[in-house]
Short mmCIF file of C-alpha atoms and ligand atoms in Angstrom, two decimals:
data_model
loop_
_atom_site.label_atom_id
_atom_site.label_comp_id
_atom_site.label_asym_id
_atom_site.label_seq_id
_atom_site.Cartn_x
_atom_site.Cartn_y
_atom_site.Cartn_z
CA MET U 1 99.04 85.49 93.24
CA VAL U 2 97.13 87.33 90.52
CA ASP U 3 98.24 90.94 90.09
CA VAL U 4 95.16 93.04 90.95
CA THR U 5 94.63 96.79 90.53
CA VAL U 6 91.39 98.24 91.90
CA PHE U 7 89.46 101.01 90.17
CA ARG U 8 87.11 102.97 92.42
CA TYR U 9 84.41 104.64 90.33
CA GLY U 10 82.21 107.51 91.56
CA HIS U 11 84.20 108.68 94.61
CA ARG U 12 82.45 111.71 96.13
CA ILE U 13 84.86 113.61 98.36
CA ALA U 14 82.28 114.77 100.90
CA ARG U 15 80.37 111.49 101.15
CA ASP U 16 82.79 108.67 100.40
CA LYS U 17 86.09 109.60 102.07
CA ARG U 18 85.78 106.95 104.74
CA ILE U 19 84.43 104.16 102.57
CA THR U 20 86.94 104.78 99.75
CA THR U 21 89.75 104.76 102.34
CA HIS U 22 88.40 101.39 103.51
CA ILE U 23 88.39 100.10 99.93
CA ALA U 24 92.05 101.18 99.63
CA LEU U 25 92.99 99.49 102.92
CA VAL U 26 91.14 96.31 102.00
CA ALA U 27 92.82 96.28 98.58
CA ARG U 28 96.24 96.60 100.25
CA ALA U 29 95.63 94.07 103.01
CA PHE U 30 94.11 91.49 100.66
CA GLY U 31 97.02 91.62 98.22
CA ALA U 32 96.12 94.10 95.45
CA LYS U 33 98.96 96.26 94.09
CA LYS U 34 97.30 99.62 93.52
CA ILE U 35 94.06 101.56 93.72
CA ILE U 36 92.99 104.10 91.12
CA ILE U 37 90.30 106.58 92.15
CA ASP U 38 88.45 108.65 89.58
CA THR U 39 88.13 111.83 91.68
CA LYS U 40 91.22 113.74 92.83
CA ASP U 41 91.54 113.35 96.61
CA ASP U 42 94.99 113.41 98.26
CA SER U 43 93.72 112.46 101.72
CA ILE U 44 93.32 108.75 100.85
CA GLY U 45 96.93 108.44 99.69
CA GLU U 46 98.11 110.03 102.92
CA VAL U 47 96.30 107.46 105.09
CA VAL U 48 97.60 104.55 103.00
CA ARG U 49 101.18 105.88 102.95
CA ASP U 50 101.15 106.08 106.73
CA VAL U 51 100.00 102.45 106.94
CA ASN U 52 102.66 101.41 104.38
CA ASN U 53 105.35 103.18 106.39
CA ARG U 54 104.44 101.41 109.60
CA PHE U 55 103.38 97.99 108.41
CA GLY U 56 105.02 97.60 105.03
CA ASP U 57 104.32 97.14 101.35
CA ASP U 58 104.44 99.60 98.49
CA PHE U 59 100.72 99.69 97.78
CA GLU U 60 99.99 102.70 95.59
CA VAL U 61 97.14 105.19 95.37
CA GLU U 62 96.46 107.33 92.31
CA THR U 63 93.54 109.73 92.17
CA GLY U 64 91.96 111.98 89.58
CA VAL U 65 92.02 109.41 86.77
CA ASN U 66 89.59 109.33 83.85
CA TRP U 67 88.04 105.85 83.84
CA ARG U 68 87.41 105.64 80.10
CA LYS U 69 91.02 106.45 79.20
CA PHE U 70 92.43 104.26 81.94
CA ILE U 71 90.38 101.20 81.01
CA LYS U 72 91.14 101.70 77.31
CA ASN U 73 94.87 101.54 78.04
CA TRP U 74 94.64 98.70 80.58
CA SER U 75 96.73 95.70 79.52
CA GLY U 76 94.96 92.96 81.47
CA ILE U 77 91.38 91.81 81.96
CA VAL U 78 88.62 93.95 83.46
CA VAL U 79 86.35 92.59 86.18
CA HIS U 80 83.35 94.69 87.17
CA LEU U 81 81.96 93.84 90.59
CA THR U 82 78.19 94.13 90.53
CA MET U 83 75.31 92.35 92.18
CA TYR U 84 73.89 91.68 88.69
CA GLY U 85 76.92 89.71 87.53
CA GLU U 86 77.86 86.04 87.31
CA LYS U 87 78.40 84.06 90.48
CA ILE U 88 82.02 84.42 91.68
CA THR U 89 82.36 80.69 92.33
CA ASP U 90 81.47 80.01 88.68
CA VAL U 91 84.12 82.34 87.20
CA ALA U 92 86.98 82.49 89.76
CA ASP U 93 88.99 79.72 88.04
CA GLU U 94 88.68 81.47 84.70
CA ILE U 95 89.77 84.84 86.15
CA ARG U 96 92.73 83.25 87.95
CA LYS U 97 94.18 82.20 84.58
CA HIS U 98 95.00 85.85 83.82
CA ASP U 99 98.09 87.68 85.12
CA ARG U 100 96.63 91.16 85.49
CA VAL U 101 93.16 92.05 86.68
CA LEU U 102 91.50 95.43 86.98
CA ALA U 103 88.69 95.14 89.54
CA ILE U 104 86.11 97.93 89.29
CA VAL U 105 83.92 98.85 92.25
CA GLY U 106 81.29 101.56 92.13
CA SER U 107 79.65 103.85 94.64
CA LYS U 108 76.47 105.23 93.12
CA LYS U 109 74.92 103.69 90.02
CA VAL U 110 77.66 102.91 87.51
CA PRO U 111 77.45 103.79 83.77
CA GLY U 112 75.84 101.07 81.66
CA ASP U 113 79.07 100.92 79.60
CA PHE U 114 80.82 99.07 82.43
CA TYR U 115 78.76 95.98 81.75
CA SER U 116 79.96 95.78 78.14
CA ILE U 117 83.55 96.99 78.70
CA ALA U 118 84.16 94.37 81.40
CA ASP U 119 85.51 90.93 80.49
CA PHE U 120 83.64 89.63 83.54
CA ASN U 121 80.70 91.09 85.48
CA VAL U 122 80.98 89.34 88.80
CA ALA U 123 78.57 89.13 91.71
CA ILE U 124 79.55 88.28 95.25
CA GLY U 125 76.09 86.92 95.81
CA ASN U 126 73.19 88.48 93.88
CA GLN U 127 72.07 90.79 96.68
CA PRO U 128 72.97 94.45 97.15
CA HIS U 129 75.57 95.01 99.88
CA SER U 130 78.81 96.96 99.95
CA GLU U 131 81.80 97.66 97.70
CA VAL U 132 84.14 97.00 100.63
CA ALA U 133 82.67 93.56 101.30
CA ALA U 134 82.51 92.80 97.57
CA LEU U 135 86.18 93.62 97.05
CA ALA U 136 87.35 91.70 100.12
CA LEU U 137 85.52 88.55 99.10
CA PHE U 138 86.55 88.90 95.47
CA MET U 139 90.22 89.02 96.57
CA HIS U 140 89.64 86.03 98.81
CA TYR U 141 88.19 83.94 95.98
CA ILE U 142 90.67 84.82 93.28
CA THR U 143 93.72 84.36 95.50
CA ASP U 144 92.17 81.08 96.63
CA GLY U 145 92.48 82.35 100.21
CA LYS U 146 96.25 82.80 99.86
CA TRP U 147 96.15 86.55 100.56
CA ILE U 148 96.13 85.72 104.27
CA ASP U 149 99.65 84.27 104.21
CA GLN U 150 101.34 87.08 102.31
CA GLU U 151 104.32 88.68 104.03
CA PHE U 152 104.32 92.43 104.71
CA TYR U 153 107.73 94.00 105.21
CA GLY U 154 107.48 97.19 107.24
CA LYS U 155 109.02 98.74 110.29
CA PHE U 156 106.53 97.01 112.55
CA GLN U 157 104.86 93.66 112.65
CA ILE U 158 101.71 92.70 114.52
CA LEU U 159 102.03 89.34 116.25
CA PRO U 160 98.75 87.48 116.65
CA GLN U 161 97.72 87.23 120.32
CA LYS U 162 94.97 85.43 122.15
CA ARG U 163 94.49 88.60 124.22
CA GLY U 164 95.97 92.07 124.07
CA LYS U 165 98.16 93.68 121.41
CA LYS U 166 101.69 92.83 120.43
CA VAL U 167 103.47 95.02 117.89
CA VAL U 168 107.20 94.46 117.43
CA GLU U 169 109.91 96.08 115.31
CA ARG U 170 110.87 93.62 112.63
CA ASP U 171 114.29 92.08 113.07
CA TYR U 172 115.81 92.60 109.63
CA VAL U 173 119.37 92.15 110.88
CA LYS U 174 118.46 88.60 111.81
CA LEU U 175 117.05 88.09 108.33
CA LEU U 176 120.27 89.39 106.73
CA MET U 177 122.26 87.02 108.94
CA GLU U 178 120.03 84.09 108.06
CA GLU U 179 120.56 84.86 104.36
CA GLY U 180 124.31 84.58 104.94
CA CYS U 181 125.45 88.24 104.99
CA SER U 182 128.71 88.83 106.86
CA PRO U 183 128.88 91.15 109.92
CA GLU U 184 130.81 93.66 107.73
CA VAL U 185 128.07 93.72 105.09
CA ILE U 186 125.42 94.13 107.79
CA ASP U 187 127.35 96.95 109.45
CA HIS U 188 127.77 98.71 106.10
CA SER U 189 124.06 98.21 105.30
CA LEU U 190 122.97 99.76 108.59
CA LYS U 191 125.19 102.78 107.88
CA VAL U 192 123.76 103.14 104.37
CA GLN U 193 120.27 102.93 105.83
CA LYS U 194 121.00 105.66 108.37
CA LEU U 195 122.25 108.05 105.69
CA ALA U 196 119.54 107.12 103.18
CA MET U 197 116.80 107.84 105.73
CA LYS U 198 118.35 111.23 106.54
CA ILE U 199 118.42 112.16 102.84
CA ALA U 200 114.86 110.89 102.35
CA GLU U 201 113.51 112.79 105.36
CA ARG U 202 115.16 115.99 104.22
CA ILE U 203 113.68 115.68 100.72
CA LYS U 204 110.27 114.80 102.13
CA ASN U 205 110.36 117.78 104.48
CA ASN U 206 111.03 119.96 101.45
CA GLY U 207 107.63 118.92 100.15
CA MET U 208 108.58 116.15 97.72
CA ASP U 209 107.03 112.74 97.61
CA VAL U 210 109.33 109.97 98.92
CA ASP U 211 108.24 106.45 99.76
CA MET U 212 109.94 106.10 103.14
CA ASN U 213 109.27 102.38 103.53
CA THR U 214 110.96 101.64 100.20
CA VAL U 215 114.02 103.67 101.24
CA TYR U 216 114.03 102.03 104.68
CA LEU U 217 113.99 98.49 103.26
CA ALA U 218 116.00 98.96 100.08
CA SER U 219 118.87 100.69 101.90
CA LEU U 220 119.07 97.87 104.42
CA PHE U 221 118.72 95.07 101.86
CA HIS U 222 120.72 96.65 99.02
CA ASP U 223 123.72 94.35 99.52
CA ILE U 224 121.87 91.14 100.38
CA GLY U 225 123.30 89.67 97.16
CA ARG U 226 126.76 89.85 98.76
CA SER U 227 125.76 86.69 100.62
CA LYS U 228 126.36 85.04 97.22
CA THR U 229 129.06 87.15 95.57
CA HIS U 230 131.04 90.34 96.10
CA GLY U 231 131.27 90.86 92.33
CA ILE U 232 129.04 93.39 90.56
CA SER U 233 126.46 90.66 89.96
CA HIS U 234 125.55 90.99 93.66
CA ILE U 235 122.94 93.53 92.45
CA VAL U 236 121.20 90.89 90.34
CA GLU U 237 121.64 88.13 92.94
CA GLY U 238 120.26 90.51 95.59
CA ALA U 239 117.16 91.22 93.53
CA LYS U 240 116.60 87.45 93.15
CA ILE U 241 116.85 86.88 96.90
CA ALA U 242 114.55 89.83 97.60
CA ARG U 243 111.99 88.40 95.19
CA ARG U 244 112.16 85.00 96.89
CA LEU U 245 111.63 86.68 100.27
CA GLY U 246 108.55 88.45 98.92
CA LEU U 247 109.92 91.98 99.39
CA PRO U 248 107.95 94.71 97.59
CA GLU U 249 108.69 95.21 93.89
CA LYS U 250 110.00 98.76 94.42
CA VAL U 251 112.57 97.40 96.90
CA ILE U 252 113.63 94.65 94.48
CA MET U 253 114.16 97.26 91.76
CA ALA U 254 116.14 99.55 94.08
CA ILE U 255 118.45 96.65 94.94
CA GLU U 256 118.99 95.88 91.27
CA HIS U 257 119.66 99.54 90.41
CA HIS U 258 121.99 100.50 93.25
CA GLY U 259 125.31 100.02 91.45
CA GLY U 260 127.18 103.38 91.46
CA ALA U 261 125.09 106.11 89.89
CA GLY U 262 123.67 103.55 87.53
CA ILE U 263 125.01 101.04 85.04
CA ASP U 264 123.58 101.46 81.56
CA LYS U 265 122.89 98.57 79.18
CA GLU U 266 126.18 98.98 77.32
CA ASP U 267 128.27 98.93 80.52
CA ALA U 268 126.17 96.08 81.92
CA ALA U 269 127.15 93.91 78.93
CA LYS U 270 130.83 94.80 79.45
CA LEU U 271 130.57 93.86 83.13
CA GLY U 272 129.00 90.50 82.30
CA LEU U 273 125.59 91.41 83.75
CA PRO U 274 122.37 90.41 81.99
CA PRO U 275 122.17 93.17 79.36
CA ARG U 276 119.62 95.68 80.64
CA ASP U 277 119.66 99.18 82.05
CA TYR U 278 120.44 99.29 85.78
CA THR U 279 120.14 103.09 86.13
CA PRO U 280 118.26 104.20 89.26
CA ARG U 281 114.98 105.62 87.99
CA THR U 282 113.02 106.76 91.03
CA ILE U 283 113.96 109.12 93.83
CA GLU U 284 113.99 106.16 96.25
CA GLU U 285 116.43 104.25 94.00
CA GLU U 286 118.66 107.31 93.64
CA ILE U 287 118.77 107.89 97.40
CA VAL U 288 119.78 104.29 98.10
CA ALA U 289 122.41 104.21 95.34
CA HIS U 290 124.00 107.44 96.49
CA ALA U 291 123.89 106.72 100.22
CA ASP U 292 125.80 103.56 99.25
CA ASN U 293 128.30 105.58 97.18
CA LEU U 294 129.08 107.70 100.22
CA THR U 295 129.47 104.69 102.52
CA GLY U 296 132.19 102.07 102.78
CA ASN U 297 133.28 100.76 106.16
CA GLY U 298 132.67 104.35 107.23
CA TYR U 299 131.32 107.42 105.46
CA ARG U 300 133.43 109.20 102.81
CA GLY U 301 133.32 112.59 101.13
CA ILE U 302 132.16 113.07 97.53
CA GLU U 303 135.65 114.07 96.33
CA GLU U 304 137.06 110.75 97.52
CA VAL U 305 134.14 108.88 95.95
CA VAL U 306 134.53 110.64 92.59
CA LYS U 307 138.27 109.91 92.59
CA LYS U 308 137.65 106.25 93.36
CA PHE U 309 135.08 106.00 90.55
CA GLU U 310 137.46 107.70 88.10
CA GLU U 311 140.18 105.17 88.93
CA LYS U 312 138.02 102.06 89.02
CA ALA U 313 135.10 102.68 86.66
CA GLY U 314 136.21 105.58 84.45
CA LYS U 315 135.26 109.17 83.80
CA LYS U 316 131.67 108.55 82.68
CA ALA U 317 130.81 106.74 85.93
CA ALA U 318 132.52 109.44 88.02
CA GLU U 319 130.53 112.16 86.25
CA LYS U 320 127.29 110.31 86.85
CA VAL U 321 128.05 110.05 90.58
CA MET U 322 128.79 113.78 90.78
CA LYS U 323 125.59 114.59 88.89
CA LEU U 324 123.55 112.45 91.29
CA HIS U 325 125.25 114.07 94.27
CA LYS U 326 124.33 117.54 92.98
CA LYS U 327 120.75 116.53 92.20
CA LEU U 328 120.12 115.08 95.67
CA SER U 329 121.92 117.99 97.37
CA GLU U 330 119.62 120.41 95.54
CA MET U 331 116.56 118.44 96.62
CA CYS U 332 117.84 118.35 100.21
CA GLY U 333 118.60 122.08 100.18
CA ILE U 334 122.01 121.23 101.66
CA ASP U 335 125.08 119.34 100.42
CA VAL U 336 124.35 115.66 101.06
CA GLY U 337 127.85 115.36 102.55
CA GLU U 338 126.70 117.57 105.44
CA LEU U 339 124.15 114.94 106.46
CA ILE U 340 126.90 112.44 107.18
N1 LIG R 1 73.14 99.11 92.21
C1 LIG R 1 74.53 98.98 92.44
C2 LIG R 1 75.17 97.84 91.64
O1 LIG R 1 75.22 97.99 90.43
O2 LIG R 1 75.69 96.84 92.15
C3 LIG R 1 74.83 98.88 93.91
C4 LIG R 1 75.62 100.04 94.37
S1 LIG R 1 76.59 99.56 95.73
C5 LIG R 1 76.16 100.70 96.93
C6 LIG R 1 78.19 100.09 95.29
C7 LIG R 1 79.07 99.04 94.72
O3 LIG R 1 79.16 97.93 95.56
C8 LIG R 1 78.68 98.49 93.38
O4 LIG R 1 79.04 99.35 92.34
C9 LIG R 1 79.43 97.17 93.35
O5 LIG R 1 80.76 97.36 92.87
C10 LIG R 1 79.48 96.77 94.81
N2 LIG R 1 78.51 95.71 95.14
C11 LIG R 1 77.42 95.82 95.94
N3 LIG R 1 76.80 94.64 96.05
C12 LIG R 1 77.51 93.76 95.32
C13 LIG R 1 77.38 92.38 95.04
N4 LIG R 1 76.38 91.66 95.54
N5 LIG R 1 78.32 91.80 94.26
C14 LIG R 1 79.34 92.52 93.74
N6 LIG R 1 79.49 93.82 93.97
C15 LIG R 1 78.61 94.44 94.74
#
């Protein structure tokens, strides 16, 4: 599917909170990756994060962004949704040819510049209606209706019912089994997940931003590549499987970056991995990598882990693990080992 980011122009905190939240939820549900909102407003991100945590995905919200600067630096095409534009059915095929689309929706009257900056000015019918409806139908047309079959990986899943509501916890253990993971790998993964979630909750409670759904999924799926190999390339194999399953990009990256406290490009080449940097870059990736460091068949203390790294991977790797342990312990406000 085309990679779509939505830009919401003209968000007025007092007036538009509800409608901008709906734009964000429509963007997420219909397969966009991110929404950018010009006015700073943290409340929209909070609603979306809660939905992500329950129902999946790593849809992002960023607010307080200058539209001129953002559009200037945008590396794809720009589509401005306006009732004055070209008919969507006339331009959808053309838009679909591009990998990255920035879809702009307004609130009040938009600056005249939008019409010239945009690669396409697109109308969802040439009558005035709503930015929410315009975005939903735009996504429908440019994904050729495929948005409806996308998979969302979250804690819960809604099962379609003729009557009533059915929400179930997703059975990820079954998925790991179906992918060929051994009972030992699954047992280890569940332990890593338990510790990773404790670390993440602690850091979150200390006021830092942690994407809980990414930690939840990445910790459970981090070793899915062991269904193919127990060598170090399980990190790359795992990322491939996760991509095939349609797991969120942040989860795929956390799987690929979970080796030790990070394998840099130089070490990757020595280990026979495709030569790139596998260092965990985000807090979610660091949590998963380190929860894994502290977990084998059972949990183990940092001293034992450092010793093992020194013996097997050398001093540099051992130092990196210790550094990561200290960093996460500081963020937790307690030695991570105490959470075991
Ligand atoms: N006069 C405005 C315009 O330029 O379209 C209408 C403002 S409308 C309340 C807010 C937003 O809804 C617009 O900025 C546009 O993004 C979207 N919109 C409304 N009707 C649309 C239509 N028929 N096609 C595409 N977008 C539409």
